[in-house]
Coordinates of C-alpha atoms in Angstrom, one line a residue:
Chain A
X1 CA -5.4 -36.5 -2.3
X2 CA -4.8 -32.5 -2.2
X3 CA -4.3 -33.2 -6.3
X4 CA -8.3 -34.1 -6.8
X5 CA -9.4 -31.6 -4.2
X6 CA -7.2 -29.4 -7.2
X7 CA -8.9 -30.8 -10.2
X8 CA -12.3 -30.6 -8.5
X9 CA -11.4 -26.9 -8.0
X10 CA -10.2 -26.6 -11.4
X11 CA -14.3 -27.9 -12.5
X12 CA -15.3 -25.5 -10.2
X13 CA -13.7 -22.5 -12.0
X14 CA -14.5 -23.1 -15.2
X15 CA -18.0 -23.3 -13.9
X16 CA -19.1 -27.1 -14.6
X17 CA -20.1 -29.7 -13.0
X18 CA -17.2 -31.8 -11.1
X19 CA -17.2 -35.3 -13.0
X20 CA -18.3 -38.9 -10.8
X21 CA -15.0 -40.1 -11.3
X22 CA -13.0 -37.5 -9.3
X23 CA -15.5 -37.6 -6.5
X24 CA -15.1 -41.5 -6.3
X25 CA -11.5 -41.5 -5.9
X26 CA -11.7 -39.0 -2.6
X27 CA -11.1 -40.1 0.8
X28 CA -14.0 -38.4 3.2
X29 CA -12.1 -36.1 4.8
X30 CA -11.5 -34.3 0.8
X31 CA -15.3 -34.9 0.3
X32 CA -16.1 -33.0 3.2
X33 CA -13.2 -29.6 2.3
X34 CA -15.5 -30.4 -1.0
X35 CA -18.7 -29.8 0.3
X36 CA -17.7 -26.7 2.3
X37 CA -16.1 -25.1 -0.3
X38 CA -19.1 -25.9 -2.5
X39 CA -21.2 -24.1 0.5
X40 CA -19.2 -21.6 1.1
X41 CA -19.2 -20.6 -2.4
X42 CA -22.8 -21.0 -3.1
X43 CA -23.7 -19.0 0.1
X44 CA -21.2 -16.0 -0.2
X45 CA -23.1 -13.8 -3.0
X46 CA -25.9 -13.9 -0.8
X47 CA -24.6 -13.3 2.1
X48 CA -22.9 -10.7 0.2
X49 CA -26.4 -9.5 -0.1
X50 CA -27.7 -9.1 2.6
X51 CA -25.4 -6.9 4.1
X52 CA -24.3 -4.5 1.2
X53 CA -26.6 -1.7 -0.1
X54 CA -28.0 -1.4 -3.1
X55 CA -29.0 2.5 -2.9
X56 CA -27.4 4.2 -5.6
X57 CA -24.7 6.3 -6.1
X58 CA -25.4 10.2 -7.0
X59 CA -21.7 11.8 -7.3
X60 CA -21.5 15.5 -6.9
X61 CA -17.7 16.3 -7.6
X62 CA -18.3 19.6 -7.7
X63 CA -18.9 18.9 -3.4
X64 CA -15.8 17.1 -3.4
X65 CA -13.7 19.4 -5.2
X66 CA -14.4 21.9 -2.2
X67 CA -14.5 19.3 0.5
X68 CA -10.8 18.9 0.0
X69 CA -9.3 21.7 -1.2
X70 CA -10.6 22.5 2.2
X71 CA -9.5 19.8 3.9
X72 CA -6.4 18.9 2.3
X73 CA -4.8 22.5 1.0
X74 CA -3.5 23.2 5.0
X75 CA -1.9 20.1 5.5
X76 CA -0.3 20.2 2.5
X77 CA 0.6 23.9 3.1
X78 CA 2.3 23.0 6.3
X79 CA 3.9 19.7 5.7
X80 CA 5.3 22.2 2.8
X81 CA 6.7 24.3 5.1
X82 CA 7.9 21.9 8.2
X83 CA 10.3 19.9 4.9
X84 CA 11.4 23.8 4.3
X85 CA 12.2 24.8 7.3
X86 CA 13.9 21.4 8.1
X87 CA 16.2 21.9 5.0
X88 CA 16.8 24.9 6.4
X89 CA 17.8 24.2 9.8
X90 CA 20.1 21.3 8.7
X91 CA 22.3 23.7 5.9
X92 CA 22.5 26.1 8.3
X93 CA 23.6 23.6 11.0
X94 CA 25.7 22.1 9.3
X95 CA 27.0 24.7 6.7
X96 CA 28.2 27.2 9.9
X97 CA 30.4 25.1 11.6
X98 CA 31.9 23.6 7.8
X99 CA 32.4 27.7 6.6
X100 CA 34.5 28.2 10.5
X101 CA 36.6 25.2 9.7
X102 CA 37.2 26.3 6.2
X103 CA 38.2 29.9 6.7
X104 CA 40.2 29.0 9.6
X105 CA 42.2 26.1 7.3
X106 CA 42.5 28.8 4.8
X107 CA 44.1 31.6 7.6
X108 CA 46.4 29.0 8.9
X109 CA 46.9 27.9 5.3
X110 CA 48.4 31.7 4.4
X111 CA 49.9 32.3 7.9
X112 CA 52.2 29.2 7.0
X113 CA 52.8 30.0 3.7
X114 CA 54.2 33.8 4.9
X115 CA 56.3 32.1 7.7
X116 CA 57.5 29.4 5.6
X117 CA 58.0 32.4 2.8
X118 CA 59.4 34.7 5.5
X119 CA 62.3 32.3 6.5
X120 CA 63.3 30.8 3.1
X121 CA 63.5 34.5 1.6
X122 CA 66.2 35.4 4.1
X123 CA 69.2 34.1 4.2
X124 CA 70.1 36.3 6.7
X125 CA 69.5 33.6 9.5
X126 CA 72.2 31.0 7.4
X127 CA 74.7 34.3 8.1
X128 CA 73.9 34.7 11.4
X129 CA 74.5 30.8 12.2
X130 CA 77.4 30.8 10.2
X131 CA 79.2 33.8 12.0
X132 CA 78.7 32.2 14.9
X133 CA 80.2 29.4 14.4
X134 CA 84.3 30.0 14.6
X135 CA 85.9 26.3 13.9
X136 CA 89.1 26.7 16.4
X137 CA 91.8 25.6 14.6
X138 CA 92.6 23.0 17.7
X139 CA 89.8 21.0 16.4
X140 CA 91.6 19.4 13.9
X141 CA 94.9 19.2 16.5
X142 CA 96.3 15.7 16.8
X143 CA 97.9 16.5 19.9
X144 CA 95.8 15.6 23.5
X145 CA 94.1 18.5 24.4
X146 CA 95.4 20.9 27.4
X147 CA 99.0 20.3 26.5
X148 CA 101.1 23.2 24.7
X149 CA 103.6 22.0 21.6
X150 CA 105.3 25.1 22.8
Chain B
X1 CA -30.5 7.7 -19.6
X2 CA -26.9 6.0 -20.7
X3 CA -28.1 2.6 -20.0
X4 CA -27.9 1.4 -23.7
X5 CA -24.0 2.5 -24.1
X6 CA -21.2 0.4 -23.5
X7 CA -19.0 0.6 -20.3
X8 CA -16.2 1.8 -22.8
X9 CA -18.7 4.0 -25.2
X10 CA -19.8 5.8 -21.8
X11 CA -16.0 6.5 -21.2
X12 CA -15.4 7.7 -24.1
X13 CA -18.7 10.4 -24.0
X14 CA -17.3 11.2 -20.5
X15 CA -13.9 12.1 -21.7
X16 CA -15.8 14.5 -24.6
X17 CA -18.4 15.8 -22.5
X18 CA -17.5 15.3 -18.5
X19 CA -21.1 15.2 -18.3
X20 CA -22.0 14.2 -14.4
X21 CA -24.7 11.7 -15.7
X22 CA -22.9 9.6 -17.4
X23 CA -20.1 9.1 -14.8
X24 CA -22.8 9.1 -12.2
X25 CA -24.5 6.1 -14.8
X26 CA -21.1 4.3 -15.0
X27 CA -20.6 4.5 -11.7
X28 CA -24.1 3.2 -10.3
X29 CA -23.4 0.4 -13.2
X30 CA -21.1 -1.7 -11.3
X31 CA -21.8 -0.1 -7.5
X32 CA -22.5 -3.4 -6.2
X33 CA -19.3 -5.5 -7.0
X34 CA -17.5 -2.4 -6.2
X35 CA -19.0 -2.3 -2.2
X36 CA -18.9 -5.7 -2.4
X37 CA -14.8 -5.7 -3.2
X38 CA -14.5 -3.0 -0.7
X39 CA -16.8 -4.5 2.0
X40 CA -14.4 -7.8 1.6
X41 CA -11.0 -5.9 2.2
X42 CA -12.2 -3.6 5.3
X43 CA -14.1 -6.6 7.0
X44 CA -17.5 -5.8 7.3
X45 CA -17.3 -2.2 8.4
X46 CA -20.0 0.0 6.7
X47 CA -18.9 3.5 7.8
X48 CA -15.6 2.7 6.4
X49 CA -16.8 1.4 3.2
X50 CA -18.6 4.8 2.1
X51 CA -15.5 6.6 3.0
X52 CA -13.7 4.6 0.7
X53 CA -16.4 4.5 -1.6
X54 CA -16.2 8.7 -1.9
X55 CA -12.7 7.9 -2.5
X56 CA -13.0 5.6 -5.6
X57 CA -15.5 8.1 -6.8
X58 CA -13.2 11.2 -6.6
X59 CA -10.1 8.9 -7.6
X60 CA -12.6 7.7 -11.0
X61 CA -13.7 10.8 -11.3
X62 CA -10.3 12.3 -12.5
X63 CA -8.3 9.4 -13.7
X64 CA -11.2 8.5 -16.4
X65 CA -10.4 11.4 -18.3
X66 CA -7.0 9.6 -18.8
X67 CA -8.3 5.9 -19.5
X68 CA -6.6 4.4 -22.5
X69 CA -8.5 1.5 -22.4
X70 CA -5.7 -0.9 -21.8
X71 CA -7.3 -3.1 -19.7
X72 CA -11.0 -3.2 -19.5
X73 CA -13.2 -0.8 -17.4
X74 CA -14.3 -3.7 -14.6
X75 CA -10.8 -5.1 -14.2
X76 CA -9.5 -0.6 -14.0
X77 CA -11.7 -0.4 -11.1
X78 CA -11.2 -3.5 -9.2
X79 CA -7.8 -2.2 -9.1
X80 CA -8.9 0.7 -7.3
X81 CA -11.6 -0.3 -5.5
X82 CA -8.6 -2.7 -4.1
X83 CA -6.6 -0.3 -3.5
X84 CA -7.9 1.9 -2.3
X85 CA -9.7 0.0 0.6
X86 CA -5.9 -0.8 1.7
X87 CA -4.7 2.3 1.3
X88 CA -7.3 3.2 4.1
X89 CA -6.7 0.3 5.9
X90 CA -2.9 0.9 6.3
X91 CA -3.9 4.8 7.3
X92 CA -6.5 3.7 9.7
X93 CA -3.7 1.5 11.1
X94 CA -1.6 4.3 11.0
X95 CA -3.8 6.4 13.3
X96 CA -4.7 3.4 15.5
X97 CA -0.6 3.5 16.5
X98 CA -1.2 7.3 17.4
X99 CA -4.6 7.3 19.0
X100 CA -4.6 3.8 20.9
X101 CA -5.9 4.6 23.4
X102 CA -9.3 6.6 21.5
X103 CA -9.6 3.4 19.5
X104 CA -9.5 0.9 22.4
X105 CA -12.7 3.4 24.3
X106 CA -14.4 2.8 20.9
X107 CA -13.9 -0.4 20.6
X108 CA -15.4 -1.1 23.9
X109 CA -18.6 0.9 22.6
X110 CA -19.2 -1.1 20.0
X111 CA -19.2 -5.1 21.7
X112 CA -22.4 -6.5 21.0
X113 CA -24.8 -7.9 23.7
X114 CA -24.7 -12.1 24.0
X115 CA -28.6 -11.9 22.4
X116 CA -27.3 -10.4 19.6
X117 CA -24.4 -12.5 18.8
X118 CA -26.6 -15.7 19.0
X119 CA -28.8 -13.6 16.4
X120 CA -26.2 -13.4 14.4
X121 CA -25.5 -17.1 14.0
X122 CA -27.0 -18.1 10.9
X123 CA -25.2 -19.3 8.3
X124 CA -24.6 -16.6 6.1
X125 CA -23.0 -14.4 9.2
X126 CA -20.9 -18.0 9.4
X127 CA -19.9 -17.5 5.8
X128 CA -19.3 -13.9 6.2
X129 CA -17.1 -14.4 9.2
X130 CA -15.0 -17.0 7.7
X131 CA -14.4 -15.0 4.7
X132 CA -12.9 -12.1 7.0
X133 CA -10.7 -14.6 9.0
X134 CA -9.1 -15.4 5.4
X135 CA -6.4 -12.8 4.3
X136 CA -6.6 -9.8 2.2
X137 CA -4.9 -11.6 -0.8
X138 CA -7.6 -14.9 -0.6
X139 CA -10.7 -12.9 0.0
X140 CA -10.2 -10.7 -2.6
X141 CA -9.0 -13.7 -4.6
X142 CA -12.5 -15.6 -3.9
X143 CA -14.6 -12.7 -4.4
X144 CA -13.0 -11.9 -7.3
X145 CA -13.4 -15.8 -8.7
X146 CA -16.8 -16.7 -6.8
X147 CA -18.7 -13.5 -6.9
X148 CA -17.8 -11.4 -9.0
X149 CA -17.0 -14.2 -12.1
X150 CA -14.1 -12.8 -13.1
X151 CA -11.5 -15.1 -15.0
X152 CA -8.4 -16.2 -13.7
X153 CA -6.3 -14.4 -16.1
X154 CA -8.8 -11.0 -15.4
X155 CA -7.7 -11.8 -11.7
X156 CA -4.0 -11.8 -12.3
X157 CA -3.9 -8.3 -14.0
X158 CA -6.3 -7.1 -10.9
X159 CA -3.9 -8.6 -7.9
X160 CA -0.7 -8.1 -10.3
X161 CA -0.1 -12.1 -10.3
X162 CA 0.8 -14.5 -12.8
X163 CA -2.0 -17.3 -13.6
X164 CA -0.4 -20.3 -12.3
X165 CA -0.2 -18.7 -8.7
X166 CA -3.4 -16.8 -8.6
X167 CA -5.1 -20.5 -9.7
X168 CA -3.1 -22.2 -6.7
X169 CA -3.6 -19.3 -4.4
X170 CA -7.1 -19.5 -5.1
X171 CA -7.5 -23.0 -4.3
X172 CA -5.1 -22.6 -1.4
X173 CA -8.3 -19.6 -0.3
X174 CA -10.9 -22.3 -0.5
X175 CA -9.0 -24.8 1.0
X176 CA -8.6 -22.3 4.3
X177 CA -12.3 -21.2 4.4
X178 CA -13.5 -25.2 4.0
X179 CA -10.9 -25.8 6.6
X180 CA -12.4 -22.7 9.2
X181 CA -16.0 -23.8 8.3
X182 CA -15.4 -27.0 9.6
X183 CA -14.2 -25.7 13.0
X184 CA -17.2 -23.2 13.1
X185 CA -19.7 -26.1 12.3
X186 CA -22.1 -24.3 11.8
X187 CA -22.8 -25.4 8.0

């Protein structure tokens, strides 16, 4: 039955009278709804007219401009500086630890590099090691340990 | 003074001369429609309506200089009124959340006596109450169509909706209003 209500409203939208054929097909509930809709529409303008002032508007741009700058100025100013200070605090909070960590990384890298260079450049440690390693001829002997062939 | 000029001619003249008188003429020509639109969205708050009216006037004064006539002036004005009123409600809602206690105290002061409530039970009040019980979208559609007599396509442009959606939502809004009226048993 909503189809009939919609069809009736189509006529309302076009400011035309709703045809009898549609009204006759409607049940009591739809007729009551349509009646309320029409009453609502008819009275709405009057209801507004009772509420709305018809007094003319006098708009003075100069006065509004003054009011605007006086009231909105400081708010914009403080908002801008609030954002600026937040950005500064954030960049310090993130930047300081980051730079420290970068510096220490660089230091560690340099230290490691110099350490590695000292080790690899010098061959003395190898020589020393070789000097200390004296190979005993007994190591290759097939005879049991502690038994002299002589 | 400029009554014989069309909206378009008034705007063009304002763009060229920035005359206050032309602007005020243009503003006053549509003031009732403008007030109805704002009033329906603000659910009948007169004080707030004046504030929004000021905001609309100011925005109009600033924007008319660059108005490019892509839509009609009335369509533009309805859209502006709607946007400003909705923005105002959002701002107020935000303030209400911040100053919840203050608002509650003020609301308490504005309560009406039983006599005042009984006095208000007229048909027109019932109609306005019914309208204010509808969601904002439905209220706007009803005001634009049934009071301002805007075409469905113009309404679609104002509320940024396709024609079919405007039509179905308008029908639903009227049905909704009729259901509220049935419950109220005023008419």
